[in-house]
XYZ file of C-alpha atoms in Angstrom:
586
model
C -0.070 -0.357 -0.130
C 1.148 3.494 -0.724
C 0.210 6.331 0.921
C 0.679 9.754 -1.101
C -0.277 13.591 0.263
C -2.624 15.083 -1.370
C -1.396 18.725 -2.561
C -3.941 21.307 -5.338
C -0.830 21.140 -7.315
C -1.973 17.578 -7.678
C -5.367 18.171 -8.087
C -4.225 21.744 -10.541
C -2.203 19.005 -12.722
C -5.355 16.067 -13.014
C -7.868 18.839 -13.748
C -5.590 20.777 -16.621
C -4.986 17.672 -17.976
C -8.744 15.894 -18.675
C -9.171 20.056 -18.931
C -6.896 20.158 -22.629
C -8.660 17.113 -23.722
C -12.212 18.642 -23.542
C -10.858 22.003 -24.625
C -9.831 21.600 -28.084
C -14.122 20.901 -28.771
C -15.227 24.088 -26.742
C -17.898 26.738 -27.971
C -19.511 26.869 -31.181
C -15.370 26.931 -32.879
C -14.436 23.109 -31.621
C -13.479 20.474 -33.303
C -14.151 16.825 -32.748
C -12.237 13.529 -30.853
C -11.525 10.681 -32.896
C -11.528 7.587 -30.521
C -10.624 3.975 -32.001
C -10.997 0.140 -30.092
C -9.277 -3.076 -31.019
C -12.097 -4.995 -32.538
C -12.404 -1.157 -35.326
C -15.196 0.711 -33.384
C -14.478 4.767 -33.989
C -16.616 6.887 -31.874
C -16.293 10.058 -33.071
C -17.877 12.885 -30.862
C -17.701 16.359 -29.348
C -19.790 16.043 -25.952
C -17.700 16.785 -22.915
C -19.797 13.607 -20.945
C -18.673 10.794 -23.877
C -15.458 12.187 -23.942
C -14.907 11.948 -20.072
C -16.503 8.753 -19.500
C -14.645 7.363 -22.639
C -10.973 7.855 -21.169
C -8.951 5.182 -19.638
C -8.129 6.942 -16.122
C -5.669 5.477 -13.788
C -5.614 8.473 -10.812
C -8.153 7.541 -8.395
C -8.791 12.253 -8.231
C -9.537 12.041 -12.494
C -11.713 9.124 -11.109
C -13.779 11.189 -8.824
C -13.234 14.331 -10.941
C -15.404 12.700 -13.856
C -17.646 10.526 -11.706
C -18.625 14.241 -9.947
C -18.681 15.660 -13.908
C -21.496 12.795 -14.884
C -24.182 14.066 -12.182
C -24.231 17.520 -12.592
C -24.914 16.487 -16.725
C -27.881 13.936 -14.926
C -28.746 16.946 -13.621
C -28.210 19.397 -15.908
C -27.946 17.860 -19.108
C -25.398 19.859 -19.545
C -22.092 21.396 -18.556
C -19.237 19.346 -18.886
C -16.231 20.784 -19.987
C -16.669 24.258 -18.461
C -17.222 21.537 -15.678
C -13.888 21.456 -15.534
C -12.506 24.835 -16.728
C -14.430 25.961 -13.582
C -13.188 23.962 -11.855
C -9.054 24.562 -13.319
C -9.672 28.292 -12.917
C -10.174 27.662 -9.000
C -7.816 25.694 -8.601
C -5.412 27.971 -10.127
C -6.369 30.205 -8.256
C -5.745 28.534 -5.175
C -2.829 27.320 -5.600
C -1.850 31.711 -6.294
C -3.908 32.294 -3.328
C -1.231 30.043 -1.251
C 1.760 31.796 -2.503
C -0.278 34.950 -1.331
C -0.829 33.017 2.538
C -3.713 32.162 1.993
C -4.745 29.228 4.437
C -6.418 25.747 2.194
C -8.650 24.942 5.274
C -9.691 29.306 5.106
C -10.153 28.942 1.884
C -12.035 25.684 1.461
C -14.304 26.969 4.494
C -14.840 30.144 3.045
C -16.557 28.520 -0.372
C -18.367 25.836 1.295
C -20.607 29.054 2.632
C -19.678 31.703 -0.259
C -23.400 29.914 -2.593
C -25.679 30.705 0.306
C -23.472 33.864 1.256
C -23.486 35.046 -1.408
C -23.892 33.457 -4.470
C -27.528 33.082 -4.005
C -28.097 36.886 -3.386
C -25.926 37.704 -6.429
C -28.137 35.274 -9.158
C -31.630 37.181 -7.452
C -30.606 40.847 -7.199
C -28.219 41.277 -9.523
C -28.558 38.761 -12.699
C -31.927 37.495 -13.098
C -32.763 42.145 -13.383
C -30.487 40.811 -16.942
C -32.141 37.509 -18.214
C -34.661 37.146 -20.847
C -38.381 35.297 -19.987
C -38.970 32.154 -22.306
C -42.168 33.102 -21.323
C -44.699 35.407 -21.383
C -42.976 36.642 -24.829
C -44.466 37.241 -28.451
C -42.617 33.888 -29.747
C -42.084 31.843 -27.716
C -40.742 28.734 -30.068
C -38.171 31.304 -31.400
C -36.267 31.534 -28.044
C -36.296 27.599 -27.954
C -35.197 27.410 -31.505
C -31.871 30.122 -29.987
C -31.958 27.852 -27.035
C -31.690 24.817 -27.934
C -29.401 25.387 -31.389
C -26.898 27.002 -28.717
C -26.767 24.140 -26.945
C -25.772 21.800 -29.868
C -23.304 23.921 -31.814
C -21.323 21.908 -28.458
C -22.853 19.055 -28.412
C -22.783 17.957 -32.940
C -21.753 18.440 -35.934
C -22.344 22.172 -37.094
C -24.391 19.921 -39.998
C -26.458 18.867 -38.041
C -27.814 21.658 -35.331
C -30.325 22.652 -36.963
C -32.237 20.229 -38.465
C -31.754 18.792 -34.953
C -32.812 22.299 -32.995
C -36.058 22.236 -34.815
C -36.964 18.801 -33.872
C -37.314 19.670 -30.558
C -39.143 22.532 -31.089
C -41.493 20.835 -32.835
C -41.445 18.565 -30.520
C -42.410 20.273 -27.696
C -44.853 22.834 -29.042
C -46.825 19.255 -30.387
C -46.901 17.910 -27.177
C -47.847 21.482 -25.745
C -45.784 22.256 -22.678
C -43.392 25.116 -24.411
C -42.356 25.967 -20.908
C -44.421 24.360 -18.664
C -41.876 22.855 -16.202
C -44.260 19.727 -15.593
C -44.556 18.595 -19.183
C -40.655 18.941 -19.739
C -40.423 17.284 -16.136
C -42.433 14.659 -18.278
C -39.796 14.271 -21.116
C -36.906 13.272 -18.977
C -38.313 10.989 -16.850
C -40.163 8.677 -19.670
C -37.006 9.937 -23.013
C -35.603 6.274 -22.438
C -39.397 5.125 -23.751
C -39.916 8.734 -26.023
C -37.554 8.140 -28.205
C -36.714 4.954 -30.245
C -32.923 4.979 -32.150
C -32.518 4.082 -36.242
C -28.872 3.320 -36.925
C -28.588 2.996 -41.184
C -31.015 6.018 -42.477
C -29.695 9.660 -42.889
C -29.756 11.306 -39.205
C -32.273 13.854 -41.501
C -35.064 10.586 -41.501
C -35.971 11.881 -37.791
C -38.849 12.492 -36.645
C -41.315 13.143 -34.218
C -44.275 11.149 -34.242
C -47.949 11.101 -32.547
C -48.080 8.981 -30.188
C -46.141 6.215 -28.678
C -44.194 3.691 -30.357
C -43.830 0.699 -27.889
C -41.219 -1.820 -29.582
C -42.582 -4.848 -29.626
C -44.963 -6.108 -33.186
C -48.283 -7.549 -32.506
C -48.852 -11.515 -31.199
C -52.623 -10.539 -33.126
C -52.920 -8.110 -35.294
C -56.928 -7.234 -36.022
C -58.325 -4.608 -38.333
C -59.164 -1.471 -36.899
C -60.430 1.937 -36.987
C -61.098 5.067 -35.163
C -60.942 5.384 -31.382
C -60.473 1.680 -29.248
C -60.712 0.857 -25.857
C -57.557 -1.425 -24.992
C -56.903 -2.913 -21.769
C -53.070 -3.530 -19.900
C -52.617 -6.834 -18.223
C -49.073 -7.882 -15.886
C -51.017 -11.160 -15.869
C -51.317 -14.458 -17.225
C -55.534 -14.931 -18.388
C -55.881 -17.962 -18.359
C -55.376 -19.963 -15.568
C -52.975 -22.419 -15.968
C -52.884 -26.545 -14.758
C -50.813 -26.292 -11.300
C -48.453 -23.054 -10.469
C -45.087 -23.274 -11.873
C -42.860 -25.860 -9.511
C -45.796 -27.916 -9.235
C -46.267 -31.384 -10.809
C -49.923 -32.454 -11.911
C -50.496 -36.036 -11.693
C -53.231 -36.863 -14.217
C -55.397 -39.774 -14.094
C -56.686 -40.465 -17.978
C -56.693 -39.203 -20.457
C -60.359 -38.435 -19.926
C -59.548 -36.276 -16.995
C -56.602 -33.744 -19.304
C -59.582 -33.373 -22.178
C -61.567 -32.113 -19.352
C -59.924 -30.718 -17.857
C -58.896 -28.232 -21.472
C -62.700 -27.887 -22.150
C -62.222 -26.410 -18.337
C -60.119 -23.869 -19.640
C -61.236 -22.888 -23.274
C -64.722 -22.261 -21.522
C -62.673 -19.932 -19.115
C -61.395 -17.934 -21.669
C -64.284 -17.922 -23.633
C -66.692 -16.536 -21.364
C -62.932 -13.974 -20.496
C -63.683 -12.946 -24.270
C -66.960 -12.409 -24.002
C -66.842 -10.336 -20.339
C -63.848 -7.779 -23.384
C -65.935 -7.994 -26.157
C -68.469 -6.413 -24.100
C -66.966 -3.937 -22.639
C -65.939 -3.242 -26.591
C -62.234 -3.578 -26.392
C -60.265 -4.135 -29.172
C -56.879 -4.079 -27.948
C -54.890 -6.247 -24.729
C -51.433 -4.490 -23.815
C -49.407 -7.597 -22.093
C -46.064 -7.640 -20.106
C -46.101 -10.916 -20.055
C -46.639 -13.744 -22.942
C -50.514 -15.083 -23.333
C -51.106 -18.477 -24.086
C -52.009 -20.085 -27.593
C -55.255 -20.844 -26.697
C -56.098 -17.066 -24.889
C -54.069 -15.563 -28.327
C -56.651 -17.781 -30.823
C -59.896 -16.413 -28.895
C -58.632 -13.272 -29.501
C -58.673 -13.431 -32.871
C -62.046 -14.925 -33.148
C -63.355 -11.915 -30.635
C -61.293 -9.944 -33.279
C -59.328 -8.129 -30.240
C -55.357 -7.532 -31.236
C -52.464 -8.111 -29.217
C -49.184 -6.977 -28.106
C -47.419 -9.260 -25.605
C -44.121 -9.022 -23.485
C -44.659 -5.748 -23.215
C -41.257 -3.529 -21.589
C -42.574 -2.345 -18.013
C -42.263 0.904 -17.953
C -44.026 0.859 -21.634
C -46.725 -0.132 -20.092
C -47.030 1.379 -17.516
C -46.634 5.092 -19.136
C -49.186 2.934 -21.561
C -51.084 3.202 -18.825
C -50.801 6.823 -17.692
C -51.453 8.037 -20.383
C -54.285 5.859 -21.691
C -55.938 6.937 -17.700
C -56.343 3.313 -17.076
C -55.347 0.995 -14.344
C -53.853 -2.096 -15.027
C -55.124 -5.153 -14.757
C -52.944 -8.211 -11.909
C -55.584 -10.736 -11.355
C -54.499 -13.765 -12.492
C -57.205 -16.232 -13.969
C -60.161 -13.797 -12.534
C -61.270 -11.870 -15.806
C -64.495 -10.781 -14.322
C -62.805 -8.217 -12.411
C -62.245 -5.820 -15.596
C -63.909 -3.265 -15.395
C -63.961 0.073 -16.846
C -61.096 1.504 -14.359
C -58.719 -0.524 -16.984
C -60.295 0.555 -20.161
C -57.900 2.513 -21.665
C -58.611 5.156 -24.496
C -57.007 5.377 -27.621
C -57.132 7.253 -30.508
C -55.937 4.882 -33.400
C -53.095 1.312 -33.288
C -51.134 0.472 -36.356
C -47.477 -1.630 -36.799
C -44.824 0.238 -37.465
C -41.204 -0.130 -39.257
C -38.444 1.666 -38.019
C -35.253 -0.198 -39.233
C -35.463 -4.293 -39.337
C -37.988 -4.011 -36.408
C -41.347 -3.801 -36.173
C -43.945 -2.031 -33.376
C -46.859 -1.506 -32.220
C -48.018 2.429 -32.450
C -50.021 3.287 -30.584
C -52.141 7.408 -30.439
C -53.271 9.198 -26.949
C -56.008 11.616 -26.422
C -54.863 14.664 -25.040
C -55.126 14.509 -20.935
C -54.026 17.014 -18.844
C -53.011 19.369 -21.263
C -50.415 17.338 -22.849
C -50.919 15.145 -25.976
C -47.722 13.223 -26.614
C -45.594 12.529 -28.843
C -42.330 10.234 -29.649
C -39.138 10.931 -31.479
C -37.842 8.949 -34.224
C -34.023 9.433 -33.861
C -32.007 8.050 -37.225
C -28.691 8.168 -37.426
C -25.799 6.154 -40.617
C -24.013 4.196 -38.459
C -24.604 3.150 -35.365
C -22.390 5.290 -33.145
C -23.978 8.544 -34.658
C -27.529 7.268 -33.555
C -26.982 7.315 -30.148
C -24.790 10.313 -30.509
C -28.247 11.869 -31.351
C -30.020 9.739 -28.630
C -27.194 11.250 -26.149
C -27.942 15.086 -27.413
C -31.506 14.800 -27.196
C -31.012 13.196 -23.743
C -29.048 15.866 -22.834
C -31.720 18.563 -23.903
C -34.878 17.509 -22.900
C -32.735 17.461 -19.630
C -31.626 20.688 -20.074
C -34.442 22.725 -21.043
C -36.473 20.681 -17.899
C -33.885 22.457 -15.500
C -34.532 25.851 -18.077
C -38.220 25.872 -17.135
C -38.202 25.411 -13.247
C -37.301 28.265 -11.194
C -33.465 28.675 -9.203
C -34.494 27.305 -6.070
C -31.278 26.200 -3.641
C -32.687 24.453 -0.818
C -28.555 23.286 1.380
C -28.835 22.731 4.845
C -25.192 24.060 6.405
C -24.815 22.660 10.237
C -21.274 24.420 10.356
C -22.702 27.763 9.415
C -23.221 29.296 12.829
C -19.510 29.514 13.773
C -18.818 30.854 10.440
C -21.075 33.545 10.926
C -19.449 34.200 14.174
C -16.484 34.796 12.199
C -17.395 36.750 9.283
C -20.817 38.979 10.725
C -20.786 41.326 7.814
C -21.695 39.626 4.161
C -24.575 41.447 3.607
C -24.209 44.353 0.690
C -25.767 48.029 2.075
C -28.636 49.313 0.803
C -30.315 45.917 0.679
C -32.985 45.200 3.538
C -34.355 42.301 1.196
C -31.204 40.240 2.156
C -31.800 39.209 5.458
C -32.160 35.223 5.042
C -28.990 35.254 2.777
C -26.490 34.033 5.300
C -29.795 31.701 7.322
C -29.243 28.157 7.829
C -31.930 27.210 4.783
C -31.821 29.562 1.963
C -34.439 28.758 -0.414
C -34.473 31.284 -3.928
C -36.637 30.972 -6.980
C -36.436 32.917 -10.049
C -39.130 33.500 -12.592
C -38.772 29.822 -15.014
C -36.498 30.248 -17.840
C -34.671 33.512 -17.422
C -32.377 33.590 -20.560
C -29.074 35.032 -21.041
C -27.686 35.501 -24.100
C -24.593 32.793 -25.638
C -20.779 34.379 -25.859
C -19.804 34.982 -22.014
C -22.259 37.651 -20.778
C -23.301 34.966 -17.611
C -19.663 34.675 -16.671
C -19.296 38.546 -16.983
C -21.871 39.444 -15.240
C -21.044 38.028 -12.162
C -17.223 38.482 -12.214
C -18.413 41.754 -12.608
C -21.318 41.346 -9.688
C -18.763 39.540 -7.162
C -15.968 42.178 -7.150
C -18.607 44.526 -6.129
C -19.405 42.608 -3.885
C -16.059 42.193 -2.155
C -15.471 46.137 -2.056
C -19.011 46.528 -0.155
C -17.780 43.703 2.188
C -15.401 43.453 4.978
C -15.339 40.031 5.622
C -11.829 39.234 4.514
C -12.691 34.912 4.196
C -15.326 36.632 1.807
C -13.837 38.411 -0.110
C -11.226 35.439 -1.307
C -13.804 33.667 -2.106
C -15.748 36.133 -4.506
C -12.289 37.340 -5.916
C -11.725 33.714 -6.570
C -15.267 32.941 -8.026
C -14.620 36.107 -9.929
C -11.561 35.639 -11.515
C -12.170 31.404 -12.144
C -15.784 32.303 -13.783
C -13.715 33.932 -16.846
C -12.075 31.022 -18.051
C -15.269 30.114 -19.790
C -14.663 33.375 -22.350
C -11.251 32.736 -22.325
C -11.782 29.783 -24.119
C -14.246 31.801 -25.596
C -12.977 33.560 -27.432
C -8.541 33.115 -27.168
C -5.921 35.942 -27.086
C -6.600 39.254 -28.549
C -10.418 38.436 -28.753
C -10.590 38.321 -25.153
C -10.196 41.930 -24.248
C -12.191 42.893 -27.731
C -15.594 41.388 -26.029
C -14.620 41.712 -22.679
C -14.610 46.142 -23.113
C -17.830 45.561 -25.269
C -19.469 44.306 -22.639
C -18.350 46.941 -20.321
C -19.301 50.027 -22.458
C -23.138 48.613 -22.795
C -22.343 48.187 -18.999
C -25.328 47.768 -18.037
C -27.368 45.642 -20.498
C -30.420 45.643 -21.317
C -33.044 42.279 -21.136
C -32.054 41.374 -24.926
C -34.473 39.254 -27.150
C -34.117 39.848 -29.986
C -30.668 40.004 -32.260
C -29.047 37.260 -30.526
C -27.728 34.597 -31.660
C -28.363 32.385 -29.234
C -29.504 31.882 -25.820
C -28.909 29.908 -23.079
C -30.335 29.205 -19.196
C -29.520 31.391 -16.455
C -30.616 28.249 -14.374
C -28.275 25.954 -15.777
C -25.568 28.189 -14.835
C -26.302 29.035 -11.696
C -26.692 24.878 -11.341
C -22.893 24.831 -12.730
C -21.540 26.692 -10.142
C -22.869 24.895 -7.854
C -21.428 21.668 -8.898
C -18.478 23.228 -9.698
C -17.990 24.179 -5.718
C -19.663 21.498 -3.930
C -17.547 18.895 -5.878
C -13.904 21.394 -5.133
C -14.587 20.780 -1.591
C -14.618 17.436 -1.703
C -11.530 17.266 -2.953
C -9.950 19.858 -0.368
C -11.323 18.260 2.029
C -9.118 15.125 1.052
C -5.741 15.126 2.924
C -3.965 11.959 1.891
C -5.217 9.282 -0.406
C -3.857 5.730 0.001
C -2.870 3.768 -2.834
C -3.975 -0.657 -3.252
C -2.895 -2.894 -5.844
C -5.665 -5.614 -6.733
C -2.855 -7.935 -7.037
C -1.224 -7.229 -3.581
C -5.343 -7.391 -2.030
C -5.412 -11.137 -3.735
C -2.081 -12.325 -2.245
C -3.628 -10.781 1.116
C -6.590 -13.042 0.730
C -4.526 -15.602 -0.549
C -2.678 -16.032 3.172
C -5.521 -15.132 4.678
C -7.164 -18.204 3.180
C -4.048 -20.393 4.204
C -3.368 -19.438 7.449
C -7.063 -20.035 7.811
C -7.459 -24.132 6.351
C -4.224 -24.147 8.476
C -5.860 -23.643 11.510
C -9.147 -25.311 10.533
C -6.658 -28.717 9.745
C -5.093 -28.254 12.882
C -8.432 -28.190 15.230
C -9.388 -31.304 13.447
C -5.676 -33.039 13.866
C -6.056 -31.983 17.820
C -9.654 -33.153 18.264
C -8.690 -36.806 16.026
C -5.698 -36.915 18.368
C -7.793 -36.211 21.705
C -9.877 -39.564 21.047
C -7.616 -41.878 19.898
C -6.784 -40.878 23.651
C -10.348 -41.621 25.174
C -9.991 -44.937 23.068
C -6.680 -45.873 24.856
C -7.700 -45.390 28.221
C -11.402 -47.006 27.527
C-alpha cells in the first residue's frame, strides 16, 4: 500500500490535464475527438461527458472528477466542458492565493459558505434583472430554438444543429408544453420510452410521431379503425393446470381433456366479457398462451404481448387506466382498466416491427415520440445522447432556480464573518441563514458568448468591495477570476479583451430578446457553478490517498485463506488425537 499526500498542485495538474482534453472541443468552433478501439470501432464526438467517460483513467482523483461531472450532467444535461474549465480556474486561483499566504482550510470553508451567503443573493438580486424570460413573450418557439441551437452547437456536428433544434421545437410544441415545467419533467423522466434509435438511415430521416411507439410487434392483429378501447394486463389471463414448479398428475386422458375444455370455456367467457366492454386491444407485459391468442383472434381483439413494464406503465398513464393484475379472474376487469386510444397500427422502424399507439389529449398534454436516425450506430447513439441532454437541460431551464442547502457549521462561520450583506439590501435578511431558498422566474435566459460570466464577474467584485470580511472577499475574487475561464476559451488571445471591452461599453445591458445568436439558461449556469463548488469542497477535504493494488489484495486474501485452512487442519488433528487417547483409556 502506498500513501500519497494530496496537494493542491496535484489537483490542479489532473484538472488541467482533463481540461486540455475537452478544451479543444469547447464552444461553437470547437473540434471533435476521435476514439478507436482494438475491435475496430470508431467514435467521433464533441460531447464532453462522452469524451470523459471514454477515457481510461488511472489516478483516483481523475475518476472522482469524472464522477462529479457525470452527476452534474445527469441533473442539468449539459456543462461537462465548462465544469472542468471552472474547476481548473478555481484551483489556479487557490494555488496563487496560497503563495500569497492564504490557508487552504480557510479557503475551503469560505468557498463552502459562498453559495448561500453570496452567490444566491447575487443571482437573485443582480443577474436576474438582465435575464430575458422565456414566457411570457411574443415568440416562445423562437426563443426555444435559439436556446436549443446554442446547446447543439456544443454537442453535434454543425451540419445537424439546425435540424435537431427544429425537431426539439416541433416536439415540445406538439406536446403543448413549451415553457411548462410539468410537461418538461414528464418528457425527461420517460425519455427512454419516448424515443427509438434507428441506425442505418441518415439523420435527416429523424422525425416526430404522434403517440407512442412500443417496441413489440403484434402477436394478434385485427382490423382497427378510429378510437379504440384497450386493456393493459400484467398477468396471464388463463389459469394454468398448476402454479410454476408444481407437478400435476392426471389419472387419464379423459381427465386431461376435461380440464382443457374447462380452460377453453373460461377463456371464451373472458373474451366475451372483453367484447361486452368493447375492448379491441390487449396490451400485456407477459406472454399469453396460444389459447388466449386464438380466442382473441376470433373475437377481433388485437394483442401485443411481452411488453416492457415501463412502457406498459406509460401506456396506462396516458390512457387513463389501471393495470389489471388479478391472474385468471376476467370478471374483475372493469371500466377502471379500460384505456382510450385514438389509433393503433404497426410501424416498421429499421429492422424492427413495433406497435404505434395514439392517445387523446390528457391534462393539456398530447403524447408524441421521437424517431432518431443515424447512418451508423455510433452517430445514432450520439443523436440520442444529445436529445437526452437537451430534454434534461430544458427541464432545468423551465423550472425556477431553487436552492435549499443546509450547513451545520454556518453558525460558526457567521460568527467569524458577520458582515456579509451589501449595504442597502434590506430584502436579504435570509441570505446567510441556515436554509436559503431562491425562486426566480422560470425560463430566465441570457445571451450566449459569456454574458453570464461577465455579469457574475462584475457583481462579485462589486460585492467584494462592500464587505469587510476577508474570507468573503477572497472567495468572491476567487470565483470572479475563475468564471472568466469560460469566455477566455471562447475568445482566445486578443479577442477576449475585445469581448470584455465591448461588454463594459454596453454595461448595464438590458434584457435582450432579439438580436442574440443564441441563449443559455441561467438556471443551468447556476447549477453548474454550484456543482463545481461542491466538487471542489469535496476534493479540498481530502488529505491523503491510499493506493492499494488488486494483486496485493488477492495475495493477502490467499494468505488469510491458507492461515484459516491451517488452523482448521490443526483443530481436526487435535480432535483426532483426543479421540485416540480416549479410545486407549477405554
